[in-house]
Amino acid sequence: MVRFAYEPLRSSRAIRLIKFLPGSSPICQMITVEVEKAPPYVALSYTWGSTELSRVILVNGSEVPITRSLAEAIDAIFIFARERSMMFWADSICINQADDHERGLQVRLMNSIYRSAEIVTIWLG
């Protein structure tokens, strides 16, 4: 399976959101939108815990490695978000962690990201 490749964000107000596709496991599609024009989404705040990338999810047909803590958080919101056709935002997936410039821009946007979310979910493990 091919590892996921991020496309550059086109503006300083752009964010990536994840949509769960129909099915019994988290298979996802990623879209890019301006934060002020985003459809309803769940912003997921969670404890990072161990940095070991122990699981993968499929995003746009490619593998995205994630931590156990994020996998548990996704499992917790999966059915809720999918049944409501809501997207979700989680920093370690929606921000290209390998791109320092993007990461800096997105960190400055986090206040808007959380304020624009329809629901903010906190996962402590």
Coordinates of N, CA and C in Angstrom, one line a residue:
M1 N 0.8 -1.2 0.0 CA 0.0 0.0 0.0 C 0.9 1.2 0.0
V2 N 0.4 2.3 -0.7 CA 1.2 3.5 -0.8 C 1.0 4.4 0.5
R3 N 2.1 5.0 0.9 CA 2.0 5.9 2.1 C 1.4 7.2 1.6
F4 N 0.6 7.9 2.4 CA -0.1 9.1 2.1 C 0.9 10.2 1.9
A5 N 0.7 11.1 0.8 CA 1.5 12.2 0.5 C 0.6 13.5 0.6
Y6 N 1.0 14.4 1.4 CA 0.3 15.7 1.6 C 0.5 16.6 0.4
E7 N -0.6 17.2 0.0 CA -0.5 18.3 -1.0 C -0.4 19.6 -0.2
P8 N 0.4 20.5 -0.7 CA 0.5 21.8 0.0 C -0.8 22.5 0.2
L9 N -0.9 23.2 1.3 CA -2.1 24.0 1.5 C -2.0 25.3 0.7
R10 N -3.1 25.7 0.1 CA -3.1 26.9 -0.8 C -3.2 28.2 -0.2
S11 N -3.5 28.3 1.1 CA -3.6 29.6 1.7 C -3.3 29.4 3.2
S12 N -3.1 30.5 3.9 CA -2.8 30.5 5.3 C -4.0 30.2 6.2
R13 N -5.2 30.2 5.6 CA -6.5 29.9 6.3 C -7.0 28.6 5.9
A14 N -6.3 27.8 5.1 CA -6.7 26.5 4.7 C -6.5 25.4 5.8
I15 N -7.4 24.5 5.9 CA -7.2 23.4 6.8 C -7.6 22.1 6.1
R16 N -7.2 21.0 6.6 CA -7.6 19.7 6.0 C -8.6 19.1 7.0
L17 N -9.6 18.5 6.4 CA -10.6 17.7 7.2 C -10.7 16.3 6.7
I18 N -11.1 15.4 7.6 CA -11.2 14.0 7.3 C -12.7 13.6 7.3
K19 N -13.2 12.9 6.3 CA -14.5 12.4 6.3 C -14.5 10.8 6.3
F20 N -15.2 10.2 7.2 CA -15.4 8.8 7.2 C -16.2 8.3 6.1
L21 N -15.8 7.4 5.3 CA -16.6 6.8 4.2 C -17.4 5.7 4.8
P22 N -18.5 5.3 4.1 CA -19.4 4.3 4.6 C -18.6 3.0 4.7
G23 N -18.9 2.3 5.8 CA -18.2 1.0 6.1 C -18.1 0.8 7.6
S24 N -17.6 -0.3 8.0 CA -17.5 -0.7 9.4 C -16.1 -0.3 10.0
S25 N -15.2 0.2 9.2 CA -13.9 0.5 9.7 C -13.5 1.9 9.2
P26 N -12.7 2.6 9.9 CA -12.3 4.0 9.4 C -11.5 4.0 8.1
I27 N -12.2 4.2 7.0 CA -11.6 4.5 5.7 C -12.0 5.9 5.4
C28 N -11.1 6.7 5.1 CA -11.4 8.2 5.1 C -11.0 8.9 3.8
Q29 N -11.6 10.0 3.6 CA -11.3 10.9 2.5 C -10.9 12.2 3.1
M30 N -9.8 12.8 2.6 CA -9.3 14.1 3.1 C -9.7 15.2 2.1
I31 N -10.2 16.3 2.7 CA -10.5 17.5 1.8 C -9.8 18.7 2.4
T32 N -9.6 19.7 1.6 CA -9.0 21.0 2.1 C -10.0 22.1 1.9
V33 N -10.2 22.9 3.0 CA -11.2 24.0 3.0 C -10.6 25.2 3.7
E34 N -11.2 26.3 3.5 CA -10.8 27.5 4.3 C -11.5 27.3 5.6
V35 N -10.9 27.6 6.7 CA -11.4 27.3 8.0 C -12.8 28.0 8.2
E36 N -13.0 29.2 7.7 CA -14.3 29.9 7.9 C -15.4 29.3 7.0
K37 N -15.0 28.5 6.0 CA -16.0 27.9 5.1 C -16.2 26.4 5.3
A38 N -15.7 25.9 6.4 CA -15.7 24.5 6.6 C -17.1 24.0 6.9
P39 N -17.4 22.7 6.4 CA -18.6 22.1 6.8 C -18.6 21.7 8.2
P40 N -19.7 21.3 8.8 CA -19.6 20.9 10.2 C -18.6 19.8 10.5
Y41 N -17.8 19.9 11.5 CA -16.8 18.9 11.8 C -16.6 18.9 13.3
V42 N -16.0 17.7 13.7 CA -15.6 17.5 15.1 C -14.1 17.8 15.2
A43 N -13.7 18.7 16.1 CA -12.3 18.9 16.3 C -11.9 18.0 17.5
L44 N -10.9 17.2 17.2 CA -10.5 16.1 18.2 C -9.2 16.6 18.9
S45 N -9.3 16.7 20.2 CA -8.1 17.0 21.0 C -7.8 15.8 21.9
Y46 N -6.6 15.3 21.9 CA -6.3 14.0 22.5 C -4.9 14.1 23.1
T47 N -4.6 13.2 24.0 CA -3.3 13.1 24.6 C -2.5 12.3 23.6
W48 N -1.3 12.8 23.2 CA -0.5 12.1 22.2 C 0.0 10.8 22.7
G49 N 0.4 10.7 24.0 CA 0.9 9.5 24.5 C 2.2 9.1 23.8
S50 N 2.4 7.8 23.7 CA 3.5 7.3 23.0 C 3.6 7.8 21.5
T51 N 4.7 8.1 21.0 CA 4.9 8.6 19.7 C 5.0 7.4 18.7
E52 N 5.0 6.2 19.2 CA 5.1 5.0 18.3 C 3.9 5.0 17.4
L53 N 4.1 4.9 16.1 CA 3.0 4.8 15.1 C 2.7 3.4 14.9
S54 N 1.7 2.9 15.7 CA 1.4 1.5 15.8 C 0.2 1.1 15.0
R55 N -0.5 2.0 14.3 CA -1.7 1.7 13.5 C -1.7 2.5 12.3
V56 N -2.5 2.1 11.3 CA -2.7 2.9 10.1 C -4.1 3.0 9.8
I57 N -4.5 4.2 9.2 CA -5.8 4.3 8.7 C -5.7 4.6 7.2
L58 N -6.7 4.4 6.4 CA -6.6 4.7 5.0 C -7.2 6.0 4.7
V59 N -6.5 6.9 4.1 CA -6.9 8.2 3.7 C -6.7 8.4 2.2
N60 N -7.7 8.7 1.5 CA -7.6 8.8 0.0 C -6.9 7.6 -0.6
G61 N -7.1 6.4 0.0 CA -6.6 5.2 -0.6 C -5.1 4.9 -0.2
S62 N -4.6 5.8 0.7 CA -3.2 5.6 1.1 C -3.1 5.4 2.6
E63 N -2.0 4.8 3.1 CA -1.9 4.6 4.5 C -1.3 5.8 5.2
V64 N -1.9 6.1 6.4 CA -1.4 7.2 7.2 C -1.2 6.5 8.6
P65 N 0.1 6.4 9.0 CA 0.4 5.8 10.3 C -0.1 6.8 11.4
I66 N -0.6 6.2 12.5 CA -1.1 7.0 13.6 C -0.7 6.3 14.9
T67 N -0.8 7.1 16.0 CA -0.4 6.5 17.3 C -1.6 5.7 17.9
R68 N -1.4 4.9 18.9 CA -2.4 4.1 19.5 C -3.5 5.1 20.1
S69 N -3.0 6.2 20.7 CA -3.9 7.1 21.4 C -4.9 7.7 20.4
L70 N -4.4 8.1 19.2 CA -5.2 8.7 18.2 C -6.2 7.6 17.6
A71 N -5.7 6.4 17.5 CA -6.5 5.3 17.0 C -7.7 5.1 17.9
E72 N -7.5 5.1 19.2 CA -8.5 5.0 20.2 C -9.5 6.1 20.1
A73 N -9.0 7.3 20.0 CA -9.9 8.5 19.9 C -10.8 8.4 18.6
I74 N -10.2 8.0 17.5 CA -10.9 7.9 16.3 C -12.0 6.8 16.4
D75 N -11.6 5.7 17.0 CA -12.6 4.6 17.3 C -13.8 5.2 18.1
A76 N -13.5 6.1 19.0 CA -14.6 6.6 19.9 C -15.5 7.5 19.2
I77 N -15.0 8.2 18.1 CA -15.9 9.2 17.4 C -16.4 8.6 16.1
F78 N -15.9 7.5 15.7 CA -16.1 7.0 14.3 C -17.6 6.9 14.0
I79 N -18.4 6.1 14.8 CA -19.8 5.9 14.4 C -20.6 7.2 14.5
F80 N -20.3 8.0 15.6 CA -21.0 9.3 15.8 C -20.8 10.2 14.5
A81 N -19.6 10.4 14.1 CA -19.3 11.3 13.0 C -19.8 10.7 11.7
R82 N -19.6 9.4 11.5 CA -20.0 8.8 10.2 C -21.6 8.9 10.0
E83 N -22.3 8.6 11.1 CA -23.8 8.6 11.0 C -24.3 10.0 10.8
R84 N -23.6 11.0 11.1 CA -24.0 12.4 11.0 C -23.4 13.1 9.8
S85 N -22.6 12.3 9.0 CA -21.9 12.8 7.9 C -21.0 14.0 8.3
M86 N -20.5 13.9 9.5 CA -19.6 15.0 9.9 C -18.1 14.6 9.7
M87 N -17.3 15.6 9.4 CA -15.9 15.4 9.2 C -15.2 15.6 10.5
F88 N -13.9 15.3 10.6 CA -13.2 15.5 11.8 C -11.8 16.1 11.5
W89 N -11.3 16.8 12.5 CA -10.0 17.4 12.4 C -9.2 16.8 13.6
A90 N -8.0 16.3 13.3 CA -7.0 15.9 14.3 C -5.6 16.4 13.9
D91 N -4.9 17.1 14.7 CA -3.7 17.7 14.3 C -2.7 16.8 13.7
S92 N -2.5 15.6 14.2 CA -1.4 14.7 13.7 C -1.7 14.2 12.3
I93 N -3.0 14.2 11.9 CA -3.3 13.7 10.5 C -3.5 14.9 9.6
C94 N -4.2 15.9 10.1 CA -4.6 17.0 9.2 C -3.5 18.1 9.0
I95 N -2.5 18.0 9.8 CA -1.3 18.9 9.6 C -0.1 18.0 9.2
N96 N 0.5 18.5 8.1 CA 1.7 17.7 7.7 C 2.8 18.0 8.7
Q97 N 3.0 17.0 9.5 CA 4.0 17.1 10.6 C 5.4 17.2 10.1
A98 N 5.7 16.8 8.9 CA 7.1 16.8 8.4 C 7.4 18.2 7.8
D99 N 6.4 19.1 7.7 CA 6.6 20.4 7.1 C 6.6 21.5 8.2
D100 N 7.8 21.9 8.6 CA 7.8 22.9 9.7 C 7.1 24.2 9.4
H101 N 7.1 24.7 8.2 CA 6.4 25.9 7.9 C 4.9 25.7 8.0
E102 N 4.4 24.7 7.4 CA 3.0 24.4 7.5 C 2.6 24.2 9.0
R103 N 3.3 23.5 9.7 CA 3.0 23.2 11.1 C 2.9 24.5 11.9
G104 N 3.8 25.4 11.6 CA 3.8 26.8 12.3 C 2.5 27.5 11.9
L105 N 2.2 27.6 10.6 CA 1.0 28.3 10.2 C -0.3 27.6 10.8
Q106 N -0.3 26.3 10.9 CA -1.5 25.6 11.4 C -1.6 25.8 12.9
V107 N -0.5 25.8 13.6 CA -0.6 26.1 15.1 C -1.2 27.5 15.3
R108 N -0.8 28.5 14.5 CA -1.4 29.8 14.7 C -2.9 29.8 14.4
L109 N -3.4 28.8 13.6 CA -4.8 28.8 13.3 C -5.6 28.0 14.3
M110 N -5.0 27.3 15.2 CA -5.7 26.3 16.1 C -6.9 27.0 16.8
N111 N -6.7 28.2 17.3 CA -7.8 28.9 17.9 C -9.0 28.9 17.0
S112 N -8.9 29.3 15.7 CA -9.9 29.3 14.8 C -10.5 27.9 14.5
I113 N -9.6 26.9 14.4 CA -10.0 25.6 14.1 C -10.9 25.0 15.2
Y114 N -10.5 25.2 16.4 CA -11.4 24.8 17.5 C -12.7 25.6 17.7
R115 N -12.6 26.9 17.4 CA -13.8 27.7 17.5 C -14.8 27.5 16.4
S116 N -14.3 27.1 15.2 CA -15.1 26.8 14.1 C -15.8 25.5 14.1
A117 N -15.3 24.6 14.9 CA -15.8 23.2 15.0 C -17.2 23.2 15.6
E118 N -18.0 22.3 15.0 CA -19.4 22.2 15.6 C -19.3 21.5 17.0
I119 N -18.4 20.6 17.1 CA -18.2 19.8 18.3 C -16.7 19.7 18.6
V120 N -16.2 19.9 19.8 CA -14.9 19.7 20.2 C -14.9 18.5 21.2
T121 N -14.2 17.4 20.8 CA -14.1 16.2 21.7 C -12.7 16.1 22.2
I122 N -12.7 15.8 23.5 CA -11.4 15.7 24.2 C -11.3 14.2 24.6
W123 N -10.2 13.6 24.2 CA -9.9 12.2 24.5 C -8.7 12.1 25.4
L124 N -8.9 11.5 26.6 CA -7.8 11.4 27.5 C -7.3 10.0 27.6
G125 N -7.9 9.1 26.8 CA -7.3 7.7 26.8 C -8.2 6.7 27.6

